[in-house]
Amino acid sequence: MRHLSVALSVLLGAAPTSLGFHVQRALFYSARTVSTRSPRNMSEEEDSAQTDLQATDEASQVNGASLVLQNDSRASLASAFSNLSENDQYDAVLTGLCAKILDDTSEEKAISSLQDPVSLIVEMNGRNVKASGRSLMALIDATVKTQDARAMTNTLSLCLKNGGMTQYGSFQNTITSMPSVATSLVMCPDGSRKSRQERLASLPQVPFDDRGSEVTAALAFTSLVGFSFVTNVLGMDEISGFTNLLLTATIVVAVVDNFYGVIKGGAELATRNKVDMNLPEKEDLPLNLGSGAITGTVVRGLTRLMNVDTERECECEAAAFFAAYSLGLPCFAFRPNALEAAVLVGESMKTNQEETELSSKLDPLLSDVGIMKMLIWLMAPVAMESSKHAQLIVSDPREAAGFLKRLQQRAELFGDEDALWWMEEEQEQKDLLKWAYAEADYLLRSNKETVTELTERLAGGAATVGDCVAVMEDW
């Protein structure tokens, strides 16, 4: 129990052993006062010195009493600690060390500060002492503060050896990677065997997202309406006529875009047998008028600008966390992005990774299975949001495509182009994204209850990574 004793001393700190310095300083001050006094003020200074000595004696008594009380309290603490079981002792110290890191340690010093709790969990594994869920939650939260994937891998590995975690990476063997040959047979989630081509034909398309155009259209519309309103209110007659004309044209376009079919049918009915009026079909109108596309773009853009849906955000974050944890990825970003995914793949392919007590080697992710896991992680928020909403606002399917693009740009640095067989053809990349989207959707639908519980935990506003792990492990 060497590490337990050392860790406990770190928590308690060193007790003061002597108060002699303060007493000596007070006596020295009194002696100096006596030696520098003048004969004329002898009696007054003697009285003052006597008063100082009395005050020093009283202070010494008070400090001595406080030292006795402090020693008594430490003795009581030690007695209470010794009455705990071995498991509870380890749990108490491990939780305290991690709490100290979370409260007092900066991110720069977090890795070195993990030395004590990591040494303690190693000792617990060696002595077959199982940690409680509470102490493992604290250890994971302390490791998250390092922002280091290798440190997180090491901590999760130690937690798995301890026996307190069973769900980390539990679904990585259930996913199906897309084969490079179109005629290869794969086992589908429904139990049937299909070729890659047949399965792709039955999968849903990845949701389309054009948020750039939508936001631009919404900003242009609101600017036009706002500027027209200001010119009329301020009486700017020189330009108000022009702005009113633009506003009227905008309203006409909106009416035609949404009600062209009604307008065409009403015009034909009103002029029947009187005037030969042949209005063009909707397909023949410029700018795709009559289909509702223009006004739809504006409405979707306004929705993006004004809509704030906390529950939707928590759903997407819960989906991303569930995918990363269940697939064994040592990254718990609630908002995954292409850059972070590419960096993680790059770190996993480094040949000079050194294992230390605080960090472990990452499993190589530049493979068919590894890339599929990363894509599922990036697509999980998209699959969650699209299953409940018609428009994507929080999630972004372009992150997965951006991840593939970053891998393609750095193919020579990775030195394993066989795993990037899909980068030569754009259609192969689209098929890979479609496959990953379907895998993410199936993973989330199959574990709907857990994802819902994660969403509720995140919606509380104070959930940490450790809290989410507790939901996954049912602590």
Coordinates of C-alpha atoms in Angstrom, one line a residue:
M1 CA 0.0 0.0 0.0
R2 CA 2.9 2.3 -0.7
H3 CA 1.2 4.5 -3.2
L4 CA -1.9 4.7 -1.0
S5 CA 0.3 6.1 1.9
V6 CA 2.1 8.5 -0.4
A7 CA -1.2 9.7 -2.0
L8 CA -2.7 10.2 1.4
S9 CA 0.2 12.4 2.5
V10 CA -0.2 14.4 -0.6
L11 CA -3.8 15.1 0.2
L12 CA -3.2 16.0 3.9
G13 CA 0.0 17.9 3.4
A14 CA 2.8 18.4 6.1
A15 CA 1.9 19.6 9.6
P16 CA 3.9 22.4 11.2
T17 CA 6.3 21.0 13.9
S18 CA 7.4 24.1 15.7
L19 CA 6.3 27.6 16.5
G20 CA 9.7 28.6 18.0
F21 CA 10.5 31.0 15.2
H22 CA 7.6 33.3 16.0
V23 CA 8.5 33.2 19.7
Q24 CA 12.2 34.0 19.0
R25 CA 11.3 36.9 16.8
A26 CA 9.1 38.4 19.5
L27 CA 11.9 38.0 22.1
F28 CA 14.5 39.4 19.7
Y29 CA 12.3 42.5 19.2
S30 CA 11.9 43.0 22.9
A31 CA 15.7 42.6 23.5
R32 CA 16.5 45.1 20.8
T33 CA 14.1 47.6 22.3
V34 CA 15.7 47.3 25.7
S35 CA 19.2 47.7 24.3
T36 CA 18.5 50.9 22.4
R37 CA 16.5 52.7 25.0
S38 CA 17.7 56.0 26.6
P39 CA 18.1 56.4 30.5
R40 CA 15.6 59.2 30.4
N41 CA 12.8 56.9 29.1
M42 CA 13.9 53.8 31.0
S43 CA 10.8 53.2 33.1
E44 CA 8.4 53.8 30.1
E45 CA 10.3 51.4 27.8
E46 CA 10.5 48.7 30.6
D47 CA 6.8 48.8 30.9
S48 CA 6.4 48.5 27.1
A49 CA 8.8 45.6 27.0
Q50 CA 7.0 43.8 29.8
T51 CA 3.7 44.3 27.9
D52 CA 5.3 42.8 24.7
L53 CA 6.6 39.8 26.6
Q54 CA 3.1 39.1 28.0
A55 CA 1.6 39.4 24.6
T56 CA 4.2 37.0 23.2
D57 CA 3.4 34.5 26.0
E58 CA -0.3 34.7 25.3
A59 CA 0.3 34.2 21.5
S60 CA 2.5 31.2 22.2
Q61 CA -0.2 29.6 24.4
V62 CA -2.8 30.2 21.7
N63 CA -0.6 28.8 18.9
G64 CA 0.3 25.8 21.1
A65 CA -3.4 25.1 21.8
S66 CA -4.2 25.3 18.0
L67 CA -1.4 22.9 17.3
V68 CA -2.7 20.5 19.8
L69 CA -6.2 20.8 18.3
Q70 CA -4.8 20.3 14.8
N71 CA -2.9 17.2 15.9
D72 CA -6.0 15.9 17.7
S73 CA -8.1 16.4 14.5
R74 CA -5.4 14.6 12.4
A75 CA -5.4 11.8 14.9
S76 CA -9.2 11.6 14.6
L77 CA -9.0 11.6 10.8
A78 CA -6.4 8.9 10.8
S79 CA -8.5 6.8 13.2
A80 CA -11.6 7.3 11.0
F81 CA -9.6 6.4 7.9
S82 CA -8.3 3.2 9.5
N83 CA -11.8 2.1 10.2
L84 CA -12.7 2.1 6.5
S85 CA -12.3 -1.0 4.4
E86 CA -9.4 -1.3 2.0
N87 CA -11.7 -0.6 -1.0
D88 CA -13.1 2.5 0.7
Q89 CA -9.7 3.8 1.6
Y90 CA -8.5 3.5 -2.0
D91 CA -11.7 5.1 -3.3
A92 CA -11.5 8.0 -0.9
V93 CA -7.9 8.8 -1.7
L94 CA -8.3 8.3 -5.5
T95 CA -11.3 10.6 -5.5
G96 CA -9.5 13.2 -3.5
L97 CA -6.5 13.3 -5.7
C98 CA -8.6 13.7 -8.8
A99 CA -10.7 16.4 -7.2
K100 CA -7.4 18.3 -6.4
I101 CA -6.4 18.1 -10.1
L102 CA -9.8 19.4 -11.3
D103 CA -9.8 22.3 -8.8
D104 CA -6.2 23.4 -8.6
T105 CA -4.3 22.2 -11.7
S106 CA -4.0 24.1 -15.0
E107 CA -4.3 22.2 -18.3
E108 CA -0.5 22.5 -18.9
K109 CA 0.3 20.7 -15.6
A110 CA -2.6 18.2 -15.7
I111 CA -0.5 15.4 -17.3
S112 CA 2.2 15.5 -14.6
S113 CA -0.4 15.8 -11.9
L114 CA -1.9 12.5 -13.0
Q115 CA 1.1 10.6 -11.6
D116 CA -0.4 10.0 -8.2
P117 CA -3.9 8.9 -9.2
V118 CA -2.5 6.7 -12.0
S119 CA 0.1 5.1 -9.7
L120 CA -2.8 4.5 -7.2
I121 CA -5.1 2.8 -9.8
V122 CA -2.1 0.6 -10.9
E123 CA -1.6 -0.5 -7.3
M124 CA -5.3 -1.2 -7.0
N125 CA -5.2 -3.4 -10.1
G126 CA -2.2 -5.2 -8.7
R127 CA -4.0 -5.9 -5.4
N128 CA -7.3 -6.7 -7.1
V129 CA -9.0 -3.8 -5.4
K130 CA -12.0 -2.8 -7.5
A131 CA -12.7 1.0 -7.8
S132 CA -16.1 2.4 -7.4
G133 CA -17.9 4.2 -10.2
R134 CA -17.5 7.5 -8.3
S135 CA -13.7 7.3 -8.2
L136 CA -13.5 6.1 -11.8
M137 CA -15.7 9.1 -12.9
A138 CA -13.3 11.4 -11.1
L139 CA -10.2 9.8 -12.7
I140 CA -11.7 10.1 -16.2
D141 CA -12.7 13.8 -15.6
A142 CA -9.1 14.5 -14.4
T143 CA -7.7 12.9 -17.5
V144 CA -10.0 14.8 -19.8
K145 CA -8.4 18.0 -18.5
T146 CA -5.1 16.9 -20.1
Q147 CA -6.7 17.1 -23.6
D148 CA -4.3 14.2 -24.5
A149 CA -5.6 11.1 -26.4
R150 CA -2.7 8.9 -25.3
A151 CA -3.3 9.8 -21.7
M152 CA -7.0 9.1 -22.1
T153 CA -6.2 5.7 -23.7
N154 CA -3.9 4.8 -20.8
T155 CA -6.6 5.8 -18.2
L156 CA -9.3 3.8 -20.0
S157 CA -7.1 0.8 -20.3
L158 CA -6.4 0.9 -16.5
C159 CA -10.1 1.3 -15.8
L160 CA -10.9 -1.7 -18.0
K161 CA -8.3 -3.8 -16.2
N162 CA -9.8 -2.8 -12.9
G163 CA -13.1 -4.3 -14.0
G164 CA -15.2 -1.2 -13.4
M165 CA -15.8 -0.6 -17.1
T166 CA -17.3 -3.0 -19.6
Q167 CA -19.0 -0.9 -22.3
Y168 CA -16.0 1.0 -23.7
G169 CA -15.4 -0.3 -27.3
S170 CA -18.2 -2.9 -26.8
F171 CA -19.8 -2.2 -30.2
Q172 CA -16.7 -1.9 -32.4
N173 CA -17.0 -5.6 -33.5
T174 CA -20.6 -5.0 -34.6
I175 CA -20.0 -2.4 -37.4
T176 CA -19.6 -3.5 -41.0
S177 CA -16.8 -1.9 -43.1
M178 CA -17.5 -1.2 -46.7
P179 CA -15.5 -3.6 -48.9
S180 CA -13.4 -2.2 -51.7
V181 CA -14.9 -4.6 -54.3
A182 CA -18.4 -3.8 -55.4
T183 CA -19.4 -7.5 -55.7
S184 CA -18.1 -8.5 -52.2
L185 CA -20.8 -10.0 -50.0
V186 CA -21.4 -8.4 -46.5
M187 CA -23.6 -9.4 -43.6
C188 CA -26.3 -6.7 -43.2
P189 CA -27.8 -5.8 -39.8
D190 CA -31.1 -7.5 -40.7
G191 CA -29.2 -10.8 -41.1
S192 CA -29.2 -11.0 -44.9
R193 CA -26.2 -11.2 -47.1
K194 CA -25.9 -8.7 -49.9
S195 CA -23.2 -7.4 -52.2
R196 CA -21.8 -4.0 -51.5
Q197 CA -23.6 -2.6 -54.5
E198 CA -27.0 -4.1 -53.5
R199 CA -26.7 -2.8 -49.9
L200 CA -25.7 0.7 -51.1
A201 CA -28.8 0.8 -53.3
S202 CA -31.1 0.1 -50.3
L203 CA -29.4 2.7 -48.0
P204 CA -30.8 6.2 -47.4
Q205 CA -29.0 9.2 -48.8
V206 CA -26.9 11.4 -46.6
P207 CA -28.9 14.5 -45.8
F208 CA -28.0 17.5 -48.0
D209 CA -26.8 20.6 -46.3
D210 CA -26.3 24.0 -47.9
R211 CA -26.2 26.3 -44.8
G212 CA -24.0 28.8 -46.5
S213 CA -26.5 29.7 -49.2
E214 CA -29.4 29.6 -46.7
V215 CA -27.7 32.0 -44.2
T216 CA -26.7 34.3 -47.1
A217 CA -30.2 34.4 -48.4
A218 CA -31.7 35.1 -45.0
L219 CA -29.3 37.9 -44.3
A220 CA -30.0 39.5 -47.7
F221 CA -33.7 39.4 -47.1
T222 CA -33.6 40.8 -43.6
S223 CA -31.2 43.5 -44.7
L224 CA -33.5 44.6 -47.5
V225 CA -36.6 44.6 -45.3
G226 CA -34.9 46.4 -42.5
F227 CA -33.3 49.0 -44.8
S228 CA -36.7 49.7 -46.5
F229 CA -38.3 50.1 -43.1
V230 CA -35.7 52.6 -41.9
T231 CA -35.8 54.7 -45.0
N232 CA -39.6 55.1 -44.7
V233 CA -39.5 55.8 -41.0
L234 CA -36.8 58.5 -41.4
G235 CA -38.4 60.0 -44.4
M236 CA -35.5 59.5 -46.8
D237 CA -37.6 60.3 -49.9
E238 CA -34.6 60.3 -52.2
I239 CA -34.0 56.5 -51.9
S240 CA -37.3 55.3 -50.2
G241 CA -38.9 54.9 -53.6
F242 CA -36.2 52.6 -54.9
T243 CA -36.1 50.6 -51.7
N244 CA -39.9 50.2 -51.8
L245 CA -39.7 49.0 -55.3
L246 CA -37.1 46.3 -54.3
L247 CA -39.3 45.3 -51.4
T248 CA -42.4 45.0 -53.7
A249 CA -40.4 43.0 -56.2
T250 CA -39.3 40.7 -53.3
I251 CA -42.9 40.2 -52.2
V252 CA -43.9 39.4 -55.8
V253 CA -41.2 36.8 -56.2
A254 CA -42.2 35.2 -52.9
V255 CA -45.8 35.0 -54.0
V256 CA -45.0 33.6 -57.4
D257 CA -42.5 31.1 -55.9
N258 CA -45.1 29.7 -53.5
F259 CA -48.4 30.1 -55.3
Y260 CA -47.5 29.9 -59.0
G261 CA -49.7 26.9 -59.5
V262 CA -52.7 28.6 -58.0
I263 CA -52.0 31.8 -60.0
K264 CA -51.8 29.8 -63.3
G265 CA -54.9 27.8 -62.6
G266 CA -56.9 30.9 -61.6
A267 CA -55.8 32.8 -64.6
E268 CA -56.7 30.0 -67.0
L269 CA -60.1 29.6 -65.3
A270 CA -60.8 33.4 -65.5
T271 CA -59.9 33.8 -69.1
R272 CA -61.5 30.6 -70.4
N273 CA -63.0 31.1 -73.9
K274 CA -62.1 34.8 -73.8
V275 CA -58.4 35.3 -74.0
D276 CA -55.8 32.8 -75.2
M277 CA -53.5 32.9 -72.2
N278 CA -50.7 30.3 -72.0
L279 CA -48.6 30.8 -68.9
P280 CA -45.4 28.8 -68.9
E281 CA -45.0 25.7 -66.8
K282 CA -43.2 25.9 -63.5
E283 CA -40.3 23.9 -64.9
D284 CA -39.7 26.6 -67.6
L285 CA -39.5 29.6 -65.1
P286 CA -36.1 31.1 -64.5
L287 CA -34.3 30.7 -61.1
N288 CA -36.5 27.6 -60.4
L289 CA -39.4 29.9 -59.6
G290 CA -42.7 28.3 -58.7
S291 CA -41.1 25.4 -56.8
G292 CA -40.8 27.2 -53.4
A293 CA -37.0 26.7 -53.5
I294 CA -36.1 30.4 -53.2
T295 CA -38.4 31.2 -50.3
G296 CA -37.6 27.8 -48.7
T297 CA -33.9 28.8 -48.7
V298 CA -34.7 32.1 -47.0
V299 CA -36.9 30.4 -44.4
R300 CA -34.3 27.8 -43.6
G301 CA -31.7 30.5 -43.3
L302 CA -33.9 32.5 -40.9
T303 CA -34.5 29.3 -38.9
R304 CA -30.7 28.8 -38.6
L305 CA -30.2 32.4 -37.4
M306 CA -33.0 32.6 -34.9
N307 CA -33.6 29.0 -33.7
V308 CA -32.0 28.0 -30.4
D309 CA -32.9 24.4 -29.4
T310 CA -31.0 23.1 -26.4
E311 CA -32.7 19.7 -26.6
R312 CA -31.6 19.3 -30.2
E313 CA -28.0 20.2 -29.3
C314 CA -28.0 17.7 -26.4
E315 CA -29.3 15.0 -28.7
C316 CA -26.5 15.5 -31.2
E317 CA -23.9 15.7 -28.4
A318 CA -25.2 12.5 -26.8
A319 CA -25.1 10.7 -30.2
A320 CA -21.5 11.7 -30.7
F321 CA -20.4 10.7 -27.2
F322 CA -22.2 7.3 -27.5
A323 CA -20.6 6.5 -30.9
A324 CA -17.1 7.4 -29.6
Y325 CA -17.3 5.5 -26.4
S326 CA -19.0 2.4 -27.8
L327 CA -16.6 2.2 -30.7
G328 CA -13.5 2.5 -28.5
L329 CA -12.3 5.9 -29.6
P330 CA -10.3 7.9 -26.9
C331 CA -11.9 11.2 -27.9
F332 CA -15.1 12.4 -26.2
A333 CA -15.7 15.6 -28.1
F334 CA -19.4 16.4 -28.0
R335 CA -19.0 18.3 -31.3
P336 CA -16.8 16.2 -33.5
N337 CA -15.1 17.9 -36.5
A338 CA -12.9 16.9 -39.4
L339 CA -9.7 18.4 -38.0
E340 CA -9.9 16.6 -34.7
A341 CA -10.6 13.3 -36.4
A342 CA -7.7 13.7 -38.8
V343 CA -5.3 14.7 -36.0
L344 CA -6.4 11.6 -34.0
V345 CA -5.7 9.4 -37.0
G346 CA -2.3 11.0 -37.5
E347 CA -1.3 10.5 -33.9
S348 CA -2.3 6.9 -34.1
M349 CA 0.1 6.3 -37.0
K350 CA 3.2 7.8 -35.3
T351 CA 6.0 5.3 -35.2
N352 CA 7.8 6.9 -32.3
Q353 CA 5.0 6.5 -29.7
E354 CA 6.6 5.7 -26.3
E355 CA 4.6 4.0 -23.6
T356 CA 4.9 5.6 -20.2
E357 CA 3.1 5.2 -16.9
L358 CA 0.8 8.1 -18.0
S359 CA 0.3 7.4 -21.7
S360 CA -0.2 4.4 -23.9
K361 CA 0.1 3.8 -27.7
L362 CA -3.0 4.5 -29.8
D363 CA -4.4 1.7 -31.9
P364 CA -3.8 2.4 -35.6
L365 CA -6.8 4.0 -37.1
L366 CA -5.6 4.2 -40.8
S367 CA -7.5 1.1 -41.8
D368 CA -10.9 0.2 -43.2
V369 CA -12.3 -0.5 -39.7
G370 CA -10.5 2.6 -38.2
I371 CA -11.7 5.0 -40.9
M372 CA -15.2 3.6 -40.6
K373 CA -15.2 4.2 -36.9
M374 CA -14.1 7.8 -37.3
L375 CA -16.8 8.3 -40.0
I376 CA -19.5 6.8 -37.8
W377 CA -18.4 9.2 -35.0
L378 CA -18.7 12.2 -37.3
M379 CA -22.0 11.0 -38.8
A380 CA -23.6 10.1 -35.5
P381 CA -25.0 13.7 -34.8
V382 CA -26.2 13.9 -38.4
A383 CA -28.1 10.6 -38.1
M384 CA -29.6 11.6 -34.7
E385 CA -30.8 15.0 -35.9
S386 CA -32.1 13.8 -39.3
S387 CA -34.1 11.1 -37.6
K388 CA -36.1 13.7 -35.7
H389 CA -36.0 16.9 -37.8
A390 CA -36.3 17.7 -41.5
Q391 CA -33.5 20.3 -41.4
L392 CA -30.0 19.9 -40.0
I393 CA -29.1 22.9 -37.8
V394 CA -26.7 21.6 -35.1
S395 CA -24.9 18.8 -37.0
D396 CA -23.0 19.1 -40.3
P397 CA -22.6 16.2 -42.7
R398 CA -19.8 18.1 -44.4
E399 CA -17.4 17.3 -41.5
A400 CA -17.2 13.7 -42.6
A401 CA -16.5 14.7 -46.2
G402 CA -13.9 17.1 -44.9
F403 CA -12.2 14.3 -42.9
L404 CA -11.8 12.2 -46.0
K405 CA -10.4 15.2 -47.9
R406 CA -7.8 15.8 -45.1
L407 CA -6.7 12.1 -45.2
Q408 CA -6.4 12.3 -49.0
Q409 CA -4.2 15.4 -48.8
R410 CA -1.9 13.7 -46.3
A411 CA -1.8 10.3 -47.9
E412 CA 1.9 10.4 -48.6
L413 CA 2.7 11.4 -44.9
F414 CA 0.8 8.4 -43.6
G415 CA 2.6 6.0 -45.9
D416 CA -0.3 3.5 -46.2
E417 CA -2.2 4.3 -49.4
D418 CA -3.7 0.8 -49.5
A419 CA -6.1 1.9 -46.7
L420 CA -7.1 4.9 -48.8
W421 CA -8.3 3.0 -51.9
W422 CA -11.4 5.1 -52.1
M423 CA -9.5 8.4 -52.7
E424 CA -9.1 8.0 -56.5
E425 CA -12.8 8.3 -57.3
E426 CA -15.4 10.7 -56.0
Q427 CA -18.2 8.2 -56.2
E428 CA -16.3 5.8 -53.9
Q429 CA -16.1 8.6 -51.3
K430 CA -19.8 9.3 -51.6
D431 CA -20.5 5.6 -51.2
L432 CA -18.3 5.5 -48.1
L433 CA -20.1 8.4 -46.5
K434 CA -23.5 6.8 -47.3
W435 CA -22.3 3.6 -45.7
A436 CA -21.1 5.3 -42.6
Y437 CA -24.3 7.3 -42.2
A438 CA -26.3 4.1 -42.3
E439 CA -24.1 2.4 -39.8
A440 CA -24.4 5.4 -37.4
D441 CA -28.1 5.4 -37.8
Y442 CA -28.4 1.7 -37.0
L443 CA -26.1 2.0 -34.0
L444 CA -28.1 4.9 -32.5
R445 CA -31.5 3.3 -33.2
S446 CA -30.4 0.0 -31.6
N447 CA -29.4 1.8 -28.4
K448 CA -32.1 4.4 -28.3
E449 CA -32.7 4.2 -24.5
T450 CA -29.1 4.8 -23.6
V451 CA -28.8 7.7 -26.0
T452 CA -32.0 9.2 -24.6
E453 CA -30.6 8.9 -21.1
L454 CA -27.4 10.6 -22.2
T455 CA -29.4 13.4 -23.7
E456 CA -31.3 13.9 -20.5
R457 CA -28.1 14.0 -18.5
L458 CA -26.5 16.6 -20.8
A459 CA -29.7 18.7 -20.8
G460 CA -29.2 19.1 -17.0
G461 CA -26.3 21.5 -17.9
A462 CA -23.7 20.3 -15.5
A463 CA -22.8 16.9 -16.9
T464 CA -19.1 16.0 -17.3
V465 CA -17.5 13.2 -19.4
G466 CA -17.4 11.2 -16.2
D467 CA -21.2 11.6 -15.8
C468 CA -21.7 10.4 -19.3
V469 CA -19.5 7.4 -18.7
A470 CA -21.6 6.6 -15.7
V471 CA -24.7 6.5 -17.9
M472 CA -22.9 4.2 -20.4
E473 CA -21.7 1.9 -17.6
D474 CA -24.9 2.1 -15.6
W475 CA -23.1 3.1 -12.4

